Coordinates of C-alpha atoms in Angstrom, one line a residue:
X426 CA -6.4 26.8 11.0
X427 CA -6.0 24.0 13.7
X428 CA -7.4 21.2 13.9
X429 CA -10.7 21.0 16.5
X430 CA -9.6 20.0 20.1
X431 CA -11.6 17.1 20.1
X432 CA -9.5 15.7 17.0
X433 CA -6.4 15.3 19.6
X434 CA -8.3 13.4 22.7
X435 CA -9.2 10.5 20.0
X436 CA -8.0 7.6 18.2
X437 CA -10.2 7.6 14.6
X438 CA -10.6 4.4 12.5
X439 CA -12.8 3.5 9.6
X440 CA -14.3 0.8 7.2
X441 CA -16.8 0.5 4.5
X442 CA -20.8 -0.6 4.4
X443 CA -20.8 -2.9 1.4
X444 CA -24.0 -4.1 0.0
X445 CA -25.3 -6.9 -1.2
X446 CA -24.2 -5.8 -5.0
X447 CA -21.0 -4.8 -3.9
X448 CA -21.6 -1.5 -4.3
X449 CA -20.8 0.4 -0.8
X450 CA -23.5 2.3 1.0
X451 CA -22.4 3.6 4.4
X452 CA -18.4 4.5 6.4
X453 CA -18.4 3.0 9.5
X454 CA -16.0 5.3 12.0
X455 CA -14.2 3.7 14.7
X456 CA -13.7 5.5 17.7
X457 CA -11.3 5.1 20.5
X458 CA -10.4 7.8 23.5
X459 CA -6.7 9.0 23.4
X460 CA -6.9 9.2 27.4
X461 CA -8.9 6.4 29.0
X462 CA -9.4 8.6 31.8
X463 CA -10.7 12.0 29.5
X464 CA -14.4 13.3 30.0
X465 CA -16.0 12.6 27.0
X466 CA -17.4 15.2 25.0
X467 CA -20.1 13.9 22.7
X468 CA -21.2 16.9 21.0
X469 CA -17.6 17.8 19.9
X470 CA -17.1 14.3 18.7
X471 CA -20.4 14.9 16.8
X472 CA -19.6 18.1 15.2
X473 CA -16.6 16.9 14.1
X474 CA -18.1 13.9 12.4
X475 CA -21.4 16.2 11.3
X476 CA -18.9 18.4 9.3
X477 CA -18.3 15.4 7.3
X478 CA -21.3 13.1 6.8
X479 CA -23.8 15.9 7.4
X480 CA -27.9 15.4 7.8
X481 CA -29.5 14.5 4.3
X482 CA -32.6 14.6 2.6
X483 CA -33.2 11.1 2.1
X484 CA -34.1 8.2 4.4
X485 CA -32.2 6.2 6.8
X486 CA -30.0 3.9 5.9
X487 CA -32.1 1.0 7.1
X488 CA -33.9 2.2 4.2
X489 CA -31.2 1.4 1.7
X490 CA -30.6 -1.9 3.2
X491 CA -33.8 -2.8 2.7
X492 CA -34.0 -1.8 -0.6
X493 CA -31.2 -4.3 -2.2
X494 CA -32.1 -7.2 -4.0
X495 CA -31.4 -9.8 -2.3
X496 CA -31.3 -8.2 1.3
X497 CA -34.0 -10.6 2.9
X498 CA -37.1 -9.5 4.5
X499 CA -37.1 -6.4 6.6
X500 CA -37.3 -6.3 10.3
X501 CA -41.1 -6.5 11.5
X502 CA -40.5 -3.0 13.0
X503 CA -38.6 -0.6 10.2
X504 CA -40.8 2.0 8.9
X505 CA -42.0 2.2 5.5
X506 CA -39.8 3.8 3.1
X507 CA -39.0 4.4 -0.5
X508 CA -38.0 1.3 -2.7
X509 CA -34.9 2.5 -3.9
X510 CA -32.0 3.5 -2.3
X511 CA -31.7 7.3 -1.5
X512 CA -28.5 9.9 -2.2
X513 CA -28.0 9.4 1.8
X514 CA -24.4 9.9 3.2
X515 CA -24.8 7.6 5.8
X516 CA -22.6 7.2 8.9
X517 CA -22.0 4.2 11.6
X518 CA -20.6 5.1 14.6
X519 CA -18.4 2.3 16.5
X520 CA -17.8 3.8 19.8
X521 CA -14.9 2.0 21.8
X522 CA -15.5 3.1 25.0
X523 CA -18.2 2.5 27.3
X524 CA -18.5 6.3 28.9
X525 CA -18.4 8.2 25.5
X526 CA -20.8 5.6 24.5
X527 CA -23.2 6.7 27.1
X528 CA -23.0 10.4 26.3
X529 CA -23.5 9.8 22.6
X530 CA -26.4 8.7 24.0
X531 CA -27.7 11.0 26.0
X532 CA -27.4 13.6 23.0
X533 CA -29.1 11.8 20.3
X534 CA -27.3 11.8 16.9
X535 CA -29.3 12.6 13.7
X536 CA -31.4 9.8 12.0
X537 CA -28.8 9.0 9.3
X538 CA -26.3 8.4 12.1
X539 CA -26.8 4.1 12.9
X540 CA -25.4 4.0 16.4
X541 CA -23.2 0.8 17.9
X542 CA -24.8 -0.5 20.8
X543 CA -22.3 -3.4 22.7
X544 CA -24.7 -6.2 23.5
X545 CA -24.1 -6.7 26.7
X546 CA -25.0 -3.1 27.1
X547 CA -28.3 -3.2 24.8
X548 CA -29.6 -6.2 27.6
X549 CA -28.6 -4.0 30.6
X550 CA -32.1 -3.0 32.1
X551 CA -30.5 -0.2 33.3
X552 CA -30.2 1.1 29.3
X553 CA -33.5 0.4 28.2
X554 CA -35.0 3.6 28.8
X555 CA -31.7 5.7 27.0
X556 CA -32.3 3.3 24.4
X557 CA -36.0 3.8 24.2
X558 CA -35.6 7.6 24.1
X559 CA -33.5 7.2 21.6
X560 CA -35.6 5.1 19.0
X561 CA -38.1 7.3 19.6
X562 CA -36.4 10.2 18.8
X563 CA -35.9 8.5 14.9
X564 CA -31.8 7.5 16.0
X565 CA -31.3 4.0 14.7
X566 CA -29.1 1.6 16.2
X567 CA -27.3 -1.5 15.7
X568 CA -27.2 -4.4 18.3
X569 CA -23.1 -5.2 18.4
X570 CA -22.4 -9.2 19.2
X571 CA -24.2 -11.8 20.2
X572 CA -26.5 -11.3 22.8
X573 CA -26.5 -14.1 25.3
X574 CA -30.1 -14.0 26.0
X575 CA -32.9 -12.9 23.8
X576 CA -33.3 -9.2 24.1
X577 CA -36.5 -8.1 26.3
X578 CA -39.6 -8.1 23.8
X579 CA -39.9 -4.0 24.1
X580 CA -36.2 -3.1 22.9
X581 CA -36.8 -5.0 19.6
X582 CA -38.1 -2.6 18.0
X583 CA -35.1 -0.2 18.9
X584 CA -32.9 -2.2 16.9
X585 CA -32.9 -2.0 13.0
X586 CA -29.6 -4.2 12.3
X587 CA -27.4 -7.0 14.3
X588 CA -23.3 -6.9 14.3
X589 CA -22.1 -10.1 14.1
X590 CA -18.6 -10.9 13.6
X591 CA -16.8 -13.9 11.6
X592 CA -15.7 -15.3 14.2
X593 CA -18.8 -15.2 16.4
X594 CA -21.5 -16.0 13.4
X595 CA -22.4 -20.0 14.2
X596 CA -25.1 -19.8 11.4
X597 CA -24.6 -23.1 9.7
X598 CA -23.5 -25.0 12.9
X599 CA -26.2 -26.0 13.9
X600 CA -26.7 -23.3 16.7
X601 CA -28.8 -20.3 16.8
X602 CA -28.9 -17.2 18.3
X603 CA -32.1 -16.0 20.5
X604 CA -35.2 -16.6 18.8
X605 CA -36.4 -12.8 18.9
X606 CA -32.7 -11.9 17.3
X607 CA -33.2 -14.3 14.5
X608 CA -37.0 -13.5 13.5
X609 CA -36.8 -9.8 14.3
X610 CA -33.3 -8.3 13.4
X611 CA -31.4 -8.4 10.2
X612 CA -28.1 -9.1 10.7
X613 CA -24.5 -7.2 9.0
X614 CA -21.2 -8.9 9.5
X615 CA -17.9 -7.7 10.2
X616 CA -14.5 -8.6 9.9
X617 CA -14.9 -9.7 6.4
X618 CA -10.6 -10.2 5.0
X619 CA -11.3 -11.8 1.9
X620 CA -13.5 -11.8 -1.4
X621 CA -14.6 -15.6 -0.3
X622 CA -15.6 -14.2 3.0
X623 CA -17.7 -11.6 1.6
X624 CA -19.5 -14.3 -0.4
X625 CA -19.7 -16.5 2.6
X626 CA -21.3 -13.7 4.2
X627 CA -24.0 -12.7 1.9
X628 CA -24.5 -16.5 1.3
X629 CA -25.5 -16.9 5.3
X630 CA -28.0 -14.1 4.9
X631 CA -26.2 -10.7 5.8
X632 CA -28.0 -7.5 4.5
X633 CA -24.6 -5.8 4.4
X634 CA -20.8 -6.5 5.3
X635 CA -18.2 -4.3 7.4
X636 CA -14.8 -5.0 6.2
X637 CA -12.0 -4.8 3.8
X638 CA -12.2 -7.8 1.6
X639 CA -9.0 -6.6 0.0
X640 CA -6.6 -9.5 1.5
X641 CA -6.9 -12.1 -1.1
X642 CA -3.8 -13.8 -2.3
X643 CA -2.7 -12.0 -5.6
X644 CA -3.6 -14.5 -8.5
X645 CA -0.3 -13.6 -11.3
X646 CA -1.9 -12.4 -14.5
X647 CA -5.5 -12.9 -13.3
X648 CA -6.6 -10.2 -15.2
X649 CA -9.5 -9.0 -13.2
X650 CA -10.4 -5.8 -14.6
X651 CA -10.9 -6.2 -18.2
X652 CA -12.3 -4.2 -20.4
X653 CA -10.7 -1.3 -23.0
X654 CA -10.5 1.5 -19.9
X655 CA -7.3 0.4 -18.0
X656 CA -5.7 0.2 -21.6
X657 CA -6.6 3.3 -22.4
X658 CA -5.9 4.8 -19.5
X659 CA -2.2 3.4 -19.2
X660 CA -1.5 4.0 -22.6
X661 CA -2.9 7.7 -21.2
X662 CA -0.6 8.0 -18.2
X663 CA 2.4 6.8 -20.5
X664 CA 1.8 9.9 -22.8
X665 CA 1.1 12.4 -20.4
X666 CA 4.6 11.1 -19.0
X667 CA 6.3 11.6 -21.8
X668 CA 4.1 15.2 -22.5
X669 CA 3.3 14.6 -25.8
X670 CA 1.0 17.2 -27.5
X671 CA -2.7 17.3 -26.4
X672 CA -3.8 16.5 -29.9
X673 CA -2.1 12.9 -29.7
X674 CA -3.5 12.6 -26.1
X675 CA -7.2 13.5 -27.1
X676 CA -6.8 11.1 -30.0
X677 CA -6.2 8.1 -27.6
X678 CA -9.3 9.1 -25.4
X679 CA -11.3 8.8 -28.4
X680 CA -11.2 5.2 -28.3
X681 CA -13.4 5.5 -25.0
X682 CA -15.4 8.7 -25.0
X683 CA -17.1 7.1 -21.7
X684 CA -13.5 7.0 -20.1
X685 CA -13.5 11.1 -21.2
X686 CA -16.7 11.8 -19.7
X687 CA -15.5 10.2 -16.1
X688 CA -12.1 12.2 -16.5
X689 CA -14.3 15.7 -17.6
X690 CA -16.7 14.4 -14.1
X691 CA -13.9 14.3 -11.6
X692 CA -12.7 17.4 -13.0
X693 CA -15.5 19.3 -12.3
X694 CA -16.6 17.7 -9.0
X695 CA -16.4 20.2 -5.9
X696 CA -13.6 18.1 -4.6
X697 CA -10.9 19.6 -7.5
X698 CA -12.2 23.2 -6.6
X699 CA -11.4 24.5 -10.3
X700 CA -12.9 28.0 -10.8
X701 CA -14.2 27.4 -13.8
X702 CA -15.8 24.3 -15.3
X703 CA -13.4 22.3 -17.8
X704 CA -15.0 21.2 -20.8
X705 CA -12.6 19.0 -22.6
X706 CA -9.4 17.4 -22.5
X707 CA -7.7 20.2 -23.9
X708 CA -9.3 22.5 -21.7
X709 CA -7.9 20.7 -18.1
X710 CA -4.3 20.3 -19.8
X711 CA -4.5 23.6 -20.0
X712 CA -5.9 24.6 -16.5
X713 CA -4.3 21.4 -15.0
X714 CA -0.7 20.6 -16.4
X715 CA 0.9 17.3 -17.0
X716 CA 1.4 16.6 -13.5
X717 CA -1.6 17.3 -12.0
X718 CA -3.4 15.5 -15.1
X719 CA -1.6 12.7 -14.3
X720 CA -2.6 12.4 -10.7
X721 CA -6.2 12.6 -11.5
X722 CA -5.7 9.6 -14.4
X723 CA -4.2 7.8 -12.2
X724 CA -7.3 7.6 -10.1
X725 CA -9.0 6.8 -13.2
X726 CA -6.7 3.4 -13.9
X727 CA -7.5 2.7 -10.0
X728 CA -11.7 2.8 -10.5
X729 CA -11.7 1.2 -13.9
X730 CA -12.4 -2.4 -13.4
X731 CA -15.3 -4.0 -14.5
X732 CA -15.2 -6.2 -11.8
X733 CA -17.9 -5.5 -9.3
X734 CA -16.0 -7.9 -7.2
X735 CA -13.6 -5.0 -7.0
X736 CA -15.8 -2.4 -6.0
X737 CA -14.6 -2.5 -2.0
X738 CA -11.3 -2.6 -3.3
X739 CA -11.6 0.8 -5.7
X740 CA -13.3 2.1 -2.6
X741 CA -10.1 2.0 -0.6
X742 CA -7.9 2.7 -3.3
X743 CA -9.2 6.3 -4.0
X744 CA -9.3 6.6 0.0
X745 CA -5.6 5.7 0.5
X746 CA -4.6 8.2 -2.0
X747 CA -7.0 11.1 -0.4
X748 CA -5.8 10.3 3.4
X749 CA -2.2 10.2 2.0
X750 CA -2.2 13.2 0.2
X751 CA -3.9 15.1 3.5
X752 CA -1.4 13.3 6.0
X753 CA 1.6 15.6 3.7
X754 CA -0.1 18.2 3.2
X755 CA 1.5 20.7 5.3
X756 CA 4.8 19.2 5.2
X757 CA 5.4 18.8 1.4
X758 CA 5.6 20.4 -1.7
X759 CA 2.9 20.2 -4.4
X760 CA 5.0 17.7 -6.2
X761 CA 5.6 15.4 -3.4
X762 CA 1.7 15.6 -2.5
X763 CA 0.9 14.4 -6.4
X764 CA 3.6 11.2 -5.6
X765 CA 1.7 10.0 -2.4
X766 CA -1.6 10.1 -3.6
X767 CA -0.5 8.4 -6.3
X768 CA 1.0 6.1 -4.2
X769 CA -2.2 5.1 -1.9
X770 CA -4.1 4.9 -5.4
X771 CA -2.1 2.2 -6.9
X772 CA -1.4 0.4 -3.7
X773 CA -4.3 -2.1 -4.5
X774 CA -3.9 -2.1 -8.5
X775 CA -2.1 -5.4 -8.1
X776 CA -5.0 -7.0 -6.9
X777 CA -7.5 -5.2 -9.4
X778 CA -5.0 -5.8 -12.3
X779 CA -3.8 -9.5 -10.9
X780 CA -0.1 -8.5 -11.6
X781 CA 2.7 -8.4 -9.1
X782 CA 3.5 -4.1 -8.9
X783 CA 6.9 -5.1 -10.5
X784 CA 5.4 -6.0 -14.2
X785 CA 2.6 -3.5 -13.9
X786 CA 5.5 -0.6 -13.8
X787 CA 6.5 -1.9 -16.7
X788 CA 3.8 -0.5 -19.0
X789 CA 2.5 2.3 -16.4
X790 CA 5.6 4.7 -15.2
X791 CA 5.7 6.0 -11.4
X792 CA 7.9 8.3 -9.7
X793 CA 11.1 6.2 -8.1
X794 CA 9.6 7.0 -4.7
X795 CA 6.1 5.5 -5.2
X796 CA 7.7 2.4 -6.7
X797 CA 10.1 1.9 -3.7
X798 CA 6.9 2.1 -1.1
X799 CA 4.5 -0.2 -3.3
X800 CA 7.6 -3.0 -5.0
X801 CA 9.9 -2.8 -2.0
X802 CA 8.1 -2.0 1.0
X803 CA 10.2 0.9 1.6
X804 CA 11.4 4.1 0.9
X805 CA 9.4 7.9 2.5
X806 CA 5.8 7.3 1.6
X807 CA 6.1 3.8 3.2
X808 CA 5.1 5.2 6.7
X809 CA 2.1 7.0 5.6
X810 CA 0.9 3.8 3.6
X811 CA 1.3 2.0 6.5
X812 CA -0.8 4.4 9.0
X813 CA -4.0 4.7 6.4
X814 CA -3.4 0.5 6.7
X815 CA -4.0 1.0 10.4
X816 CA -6.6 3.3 10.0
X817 CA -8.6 0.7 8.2
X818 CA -7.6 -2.0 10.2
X819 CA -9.2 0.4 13.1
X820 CA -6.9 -1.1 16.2
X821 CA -5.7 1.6 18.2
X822 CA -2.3 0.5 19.1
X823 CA -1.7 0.2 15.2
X824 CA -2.8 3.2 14.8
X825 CA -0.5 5.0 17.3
X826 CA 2.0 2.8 16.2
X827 CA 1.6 3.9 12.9
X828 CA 1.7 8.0 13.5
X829 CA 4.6 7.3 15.8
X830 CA 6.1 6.2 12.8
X831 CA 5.0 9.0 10.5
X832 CA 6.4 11.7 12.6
X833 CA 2.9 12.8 13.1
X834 CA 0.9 13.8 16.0
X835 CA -2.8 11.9 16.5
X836 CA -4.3 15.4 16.0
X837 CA -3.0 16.2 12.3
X838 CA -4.2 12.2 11.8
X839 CA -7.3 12.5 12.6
X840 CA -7.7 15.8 10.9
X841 CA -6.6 14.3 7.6
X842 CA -8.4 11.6 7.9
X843 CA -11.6 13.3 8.1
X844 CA -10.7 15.8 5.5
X845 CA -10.4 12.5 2.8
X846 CA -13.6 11.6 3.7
X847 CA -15.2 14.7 3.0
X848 CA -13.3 15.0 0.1
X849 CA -13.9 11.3 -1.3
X850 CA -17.8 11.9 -0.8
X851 CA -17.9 14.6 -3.7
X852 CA -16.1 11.7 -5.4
X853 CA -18.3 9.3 -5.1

């Protein structure tokens, strides 16, 4: 089946929501037109993106936000909600262009949709009414920049969240933004690179980060995820390599019957499709094989630090592998779909491990092809890891770039992009 028509007229990026506990809370989408001079179509664009992050239950995710400890006081305005956190799949929408910007509007999105509004567009009389409209139809929205002037008194309450970036955020320097910003809106940041950024940002008062704080210098034999599960695990993968008999593969994940539990979890999710539920390690060798056992291990070793620090990181790591694996999927064999998802899973286990990739594939075997992408920067899968780097990066030209690159058109990109996302979410 084709991908939908609107898939093909866009340019899609995205990033995480990261809270104040590292956890991660929201996807933010980033969303450029192919053809600057294209009508938008705004309900397309939000079916597409519906099909993915459809309408929960729960609350808002203003709601959420306000929930963490630590996030500061709420805005004046928010509505009363629950005091946990709810099973929300919430979206924010970063629309990079002024006219699909202004028919998102004028076709409210659903309430667990936060919507981007440029500042200079959020003090344009000529918006307050649209913007009005749509508070009160329950949309919430997020004031993007640094509005010059204080926003007029009676769009406040329109506005759950600020966007400030790094490079605009003046908080310590003595400056200050408009009073009715500061006392009435919460702020997130953006364009977080680094773990010490992240800090930084919580540290000036953010109720939540958009970024990728996944650029830190790798620290050589750091160590950072600790704990028995990466052992077990690698001593897992090593095994299942080698395809020694289940009973000497079950007796290793004895030694961590929480680590079996995880690996029975995935197994079952609705993102693995099995038939029939697997209940025990003999059961998915069986059903599964060695291969395809060691695909789904391998996204084990990638989410087992202890590190909360790493959290973001893990995040990405399981995403790389999903968008990778979807960007092949009609061009390569099941064999050669295992290798890149494998690939995009590891590709941040130096970081989580603190080894350089060479010693790590020492003591945890990969197929010659993933280690050519990940130790030497080259090899086939090296244009696919590249584009899902764009794609978080979330600059069009990259992006292009990127598919260019791939030998893929922006269509099948944005197709597999969205089809990892709804596939990570069961995940999750």
């Amino acid at each position: 089946m084709p991908p939908p028509a609107i898939l093909g007229q866009l340019v899609l990026g995205y990033s995480p929501l990261i809270a104040r506990d590292r956890s991660v809370i929201a996807t933010r989408v980033t969303v450029f037109p192919e053809r600057r001079d294209a009508a938008p179509d705004a309900q397309a664009l939000m079916q597409a993106l519906l099909a993915v992050w459809p309408p929960p239950g729960g609350e808002s995710l203003s709601l959420s936000l306000r929930a963490l400890p630590g996030a500061g006081a709420a805005p004046a305005t928010a509505p009363a909600g629950p005091a946990a956190p709810t099973r929300a799949t919430p979206l924010t929408l970063n629309i990079a262009s002024e006219p699909w910007l202004r028919a998102v509007l004028a076709s409210p999105p659903p309430p667990h949709v936060m919507l981007e509004v440029p500042a200079f567009m959020a003090g344009d009389p000529a918006h307050a009414a649209a913007l009005q409209a749509l508070h009160a139809a329950g949309t919430a929205l997020i004031v993007k920049g640094r509005p010059v002037t204080e926003l007029p008194r009676e769009l406040l309450p329109c506005f759950r969240h600020s966007l400030i970036d790094t490079g605009e955020d003046r908080r310590g320097d003595g400056s200050q933004p408009p009073e009715g910003v500061v006392r009435r809106i919460t702020h997130i940041q953006v364009g977080v690179r680094t773990l010490a950024e992240l800090d930084a940002a919580f540290a000036r008062g953010a109720v939540g980060v958009l970024g990728w704080p996944i650029e830190d210098e790798l620290q050589s034999g750091a160590g950072r995820a600790g704990g028995p599960d990466v052992g077990v695990v690698a001593e897992l993968i090593r095994r299942v390599d080698r395809e020694e008999p289940v009973e000497k593969l079950e007796a290793v994940l004895k030694n961590d019957p929480q680590l079996a539990f995880r690996l029975i979890r995935y197994l079952n999710s609705a993102a693995f499709g099995l038939a029939v539920e697997v209940s025990s390690f003999q059961h998915a060798l069986m059903m599964l094989g060695y291969k395809k056992l060691k695909r789904w291990l391998a996204l084990l070793l990638a989410s087992s630090s202890k590190d909360p620090q790493m959290k973001p990181a893990m995040f990405a790591a399981v995403r790389r592998g999903l968008v990778m694996e979807e960007l092949v999927r009609h061009m390569g064999d099941e064999e050669q779909r295992g290798e890149v998802f494998i690939c995009g899973v590891f590709s941040l286990l130096d970081l989580m491990l603190g080894q350089p990739f060479a010693e790590l594939f020492e003591s945890v075997p990969v197929p010659d092809r993933v280690r050519q992408a990940l130790v030497d920067g080259s090899g086939p899968y090296q244009p696919y890891l590249q584009l899902v780097k764009a794609m978080e990066q979330g600059v069009r030209s990259d992006i292009r770039d990127a598919a260019d690159a791939a030998f893929l058109g922006i269509s099948e990109v944005n197709a597999a992009l969205l089809r990892a996302l709804a596939v990570a979410r069961e995940l999750d």
